[in-house]
Each structure stands twice: as C-alpha cells, then as structure tokens.
Amino acid sequence: ISISARMASLVVLNKGEAEFDDVISDFAQYGRLQFWEERYLNDLEPFEWYYGYSHFQETIRDYIPLGYKVMIAGCGNSNMPGDMVDDGYTNVICADLSRVVIDQLKHRYRDLPQISFFQGTMVDTDLPTASINAIIDKALFDTLLCTQTGPVTVAQYVNEVERILDDKGVFIIISCGNPEQRLLYLEQYDIDEPYYTPWIIEVIAVAKPQEFEDQEYDLKDPDSLY
C-alpha cells in the first residue's frame, strides 16, 4: 500500500511529460535529510500522517500510561505532541532527523515543559539503554521501508528501539501496511540471530476515518484499515 505524500517531487524535470521520463518520486527521497529539511522549510502547516492523535487516542491510552516517558519517533510537524500533553501525558519527546522541524517544534511548544526534543536518526541514537518507557511510530517505519536500504535500515531501527526501551517498554507502530508486510521485521525470536526481538506483539486493526459523508468501508478489506 503506498504512503500518501503531499509535496511534489523536489527534482526539476527538463524532459517534458513523456511516460518514461527520469522522475524521482518522493518515496525514493525519503532517506535523504535534504528532502525533509526543504519540505519543512517550505511547508509550515502541521501535517498528520495517517490522521491525528484523536483517531488513535483510545488505543494509545490503553497501552501507554499517562506517566510514561513517551517518544514520538519521526514526529515531523504533527500536532501529536501537544495533543498528548492536552490528554494528560507529562513526558513527551519529539524525535526527528530534521533540525529544521525540531527547531520549529521547540518554538511551537516553548510554553509546554512536558515536551522535550531529540534531533537525530532513530537508527543509531546516543540515548542511554532502557531510558524510554514507550515509543510511538506513526509512519516512520513505513517511510524507512521506502529508502534504498529499506529492510536493513528497518532492522537497525527496530534493534535500536529494543535497546532504548526499558524492560516493560511499549512500541506502537501505526502503519498502512498489512501485518504480513510488517511482522517479518518484528518477529525475530532466535536469540542467536542478529536483530533478536524479545517482545510480545499484538495487531490491532483501526478503521480509517471517512473522507466524505456516507463513505462506507469494508472492514474485511485491509485497505480500509490501519
């Protein structure tokens, strides 16, 4: 299932509109820091991948207590950190590769001491082991899969998440992919193999919100679910 992207390609086309022009899609650029820096410099309005916090609030509240230290991995310029504080969370970390967007969020949330910031890659952080209670991933996992080294990068990311979560840590991934497309990166139960993942996994299907009045979804169709 494709990830929707709002911004046109940053590559200037000089060959006309022929079917086989050398067009580089946004998906192919998701691994480039420059892509994200330019996106956030040129598009200041908050953007929610896969809808905002309220759509996933019930599930998040079921698994993450309000007192947990919660990191939002790949937060972008989402309103989710502020929405979580409004909901009662007291220790929220905005984490993103883009220095531009982290600076924007520091200004946006300058009056909210419950929110702190981490600028850097989630694949190899300098955070202490077992220092985070919960990590929420809303589209970062999917984005990393779109990069040139997708499977390897995702394996490194999952391994780093496992390292920085504490023993009772919670990792919530909100993805547009079907379980069959994602679980193979999360279920490595052989302790002698690289990227061993010692956790219990639950899959929860969340219906996509209606895009227009009277729209009907077939809840047996994976395309209708997150």
Tab-separated table of C-alpha atoms in Angstrom, residues 90-172:
chain	number	residue	atom	x	y	z
A	90	THR	CA	3.534	14.574	31.221
A	91	ASN	CA	6.759	13.500	29.478
A	92	VAL	CA	6.668	13.551	25.668
A	93	ILE	CA	9.792	13.541	23.489
A	94	CYS	CA	9.660	14.826	19.907
A	95	ALA	CA	12.234	12.879	17.883
A	96	ASP	CA	13.096	13.663	14.276
A	97	LEU	CA	16.058	13.639	11.915
A	98	SER	CA	15.310	17.163	10.676
A	99	ARG	CA	16.924	20.009	12.588
A	100	VAL	CA	14.545	22.413	10.835
A	101	VAL	CA	11.398	20.750	12.148
A	102	ILE	CA	12.801	20.269	15.664
A	103	ASP	CA	13.573	23.993	15.821
A	104	GLN	CA	10.019	24.728	14.674
A	105	LEU	CA	8.578	22.440	17.341
A	106	LYS	CA	10.747	23.999	20.057
A	107	HIS	CA	9.175	27.335	19.182
A	108	ARG	CA	5.642	25.905	18.936
A	109	TYR	CA	5.855	24.170	22.312
A	110	ARG	CA	8.036	26.697	24.120
A	111	ASP	CA	5.393	27.059	26.863
A	112	LEU	CA	4.938	23.309	27.414
A	113	PRO	CA	7.624	21.955	29.773
A	114	GLN	CA	6.147	18.463	29.381
A	115	ILE	CA	7.666	18.288	25.875
A	116	SER	CA	11.372	17.751	25.169
A	117	PHE	CA	13.273	17.157	21.940
A	118	PHE	CA	15.707	14.755	20.292
A	119	GLN	CA	17.210	15.644	16.918
A	120	GLY	CA	18.901	12.766	15.150
A	121	THR	CA	18.428	9.405	13.492
A	122	MET	CA	16.400	6.696	15.214
A	123	VAL	CA	18.610	4.053	13.631
A	124	ASP	CA	21.560	4.806	15.916
A	125	THR	CA	20.797	7.180	18.789
A	126	ASP	CA	23.078	8.264	21.611
A	127	LEU	CA	20.342	7.683	24.179
A	128	PRO	CA	21.038	5.526	27.242
A	129	THR	CA	19.926	1.908	27.188
A	130	ALA	CA	16.475	1.267	28.715
A	131	SER	CA	15.825	5.003	29.082
A	132	ILE	CA	12.407	5.224	27.373
A	133	ASN	CA	9.083	3.756	28.520
A	134	ALA	CA	7.201	3.909	25.220
A	135	ILE	CA	7.811	4.761	21.558
A	136	ILE	CA	5.087	5.697	19.094
A	137	ASP	CA	5.848	5.379	15.391
A	138	LYS	CA	3.284	6.991	13.109
A	139	ALA	CA	4.611	6.362	9.571
A	140	LEU	CA	8.370	6.339	10.316
A	141	PHE	CA	8.567	2.554	9.901
A	142	ASP	CA	6.784	2.834	6.549
A	143	THR	CA	8.989	5.729	5.482
A	144	LEU	CA	12.204	3.830	6.222
A	145	LEU	CA	10.970	0.933	4.093
A	146	CYS	CA	10.792	3.328	1.129
A	147	THR	CA	14.505	4.115	1.280
A	148	GLN	CA	17.121	2.400	-0.899
A	149	THR	CA	18.305	0.260	2.023
A	150	GLY	CA	14.802	-0.227	3.454
A	151	PRO	CA	14.914	-3.723	5.018
A	152	VAL	CA	18.395	-3.246	6.506
A	153	THR	CA	17.555	0.221	7.836
A	154	VAL	CA	14.319	-1.024	9.407
A	155	ALA	CA	16.146	-3.918	11.074
A	156	GLN	CA	18.663	-1.467	12.562
A	157	TYR	CA	15.840	0.832	13.681
A	158	VAL	CA	13.921	-1.976	15.388
A	159	ASN	CA	17.119	-3.115	17.102
A	160	GLU	CA	17.755	0.418	18.405
A	161	VAL	CA	14.161	0.728	19.652
A	162	GLU	CA	14.595	-2.537	21.552
A	163	ARG	CA	17.798	-1.170	23.105
A	164	ILE	CA	16.444	2.148	24.384
A	165	LEU	CA	13.109	0.783	25.651
A	166	ASP	CA	13.022	-0.431	29.232
A	167	ASP	CA	12.063	-3.986	30.153
A	168	LYS	CA	8.341	-3.179	30.200
A	169	GLY	CA	8.539	-0.788	27.258
A	170	VAL	CA	5.783	-0.360	24.675
A	171	PHE	CA	6.398	0.096	20.942
A	172	ILE	CA	3.337	1.195	18.945
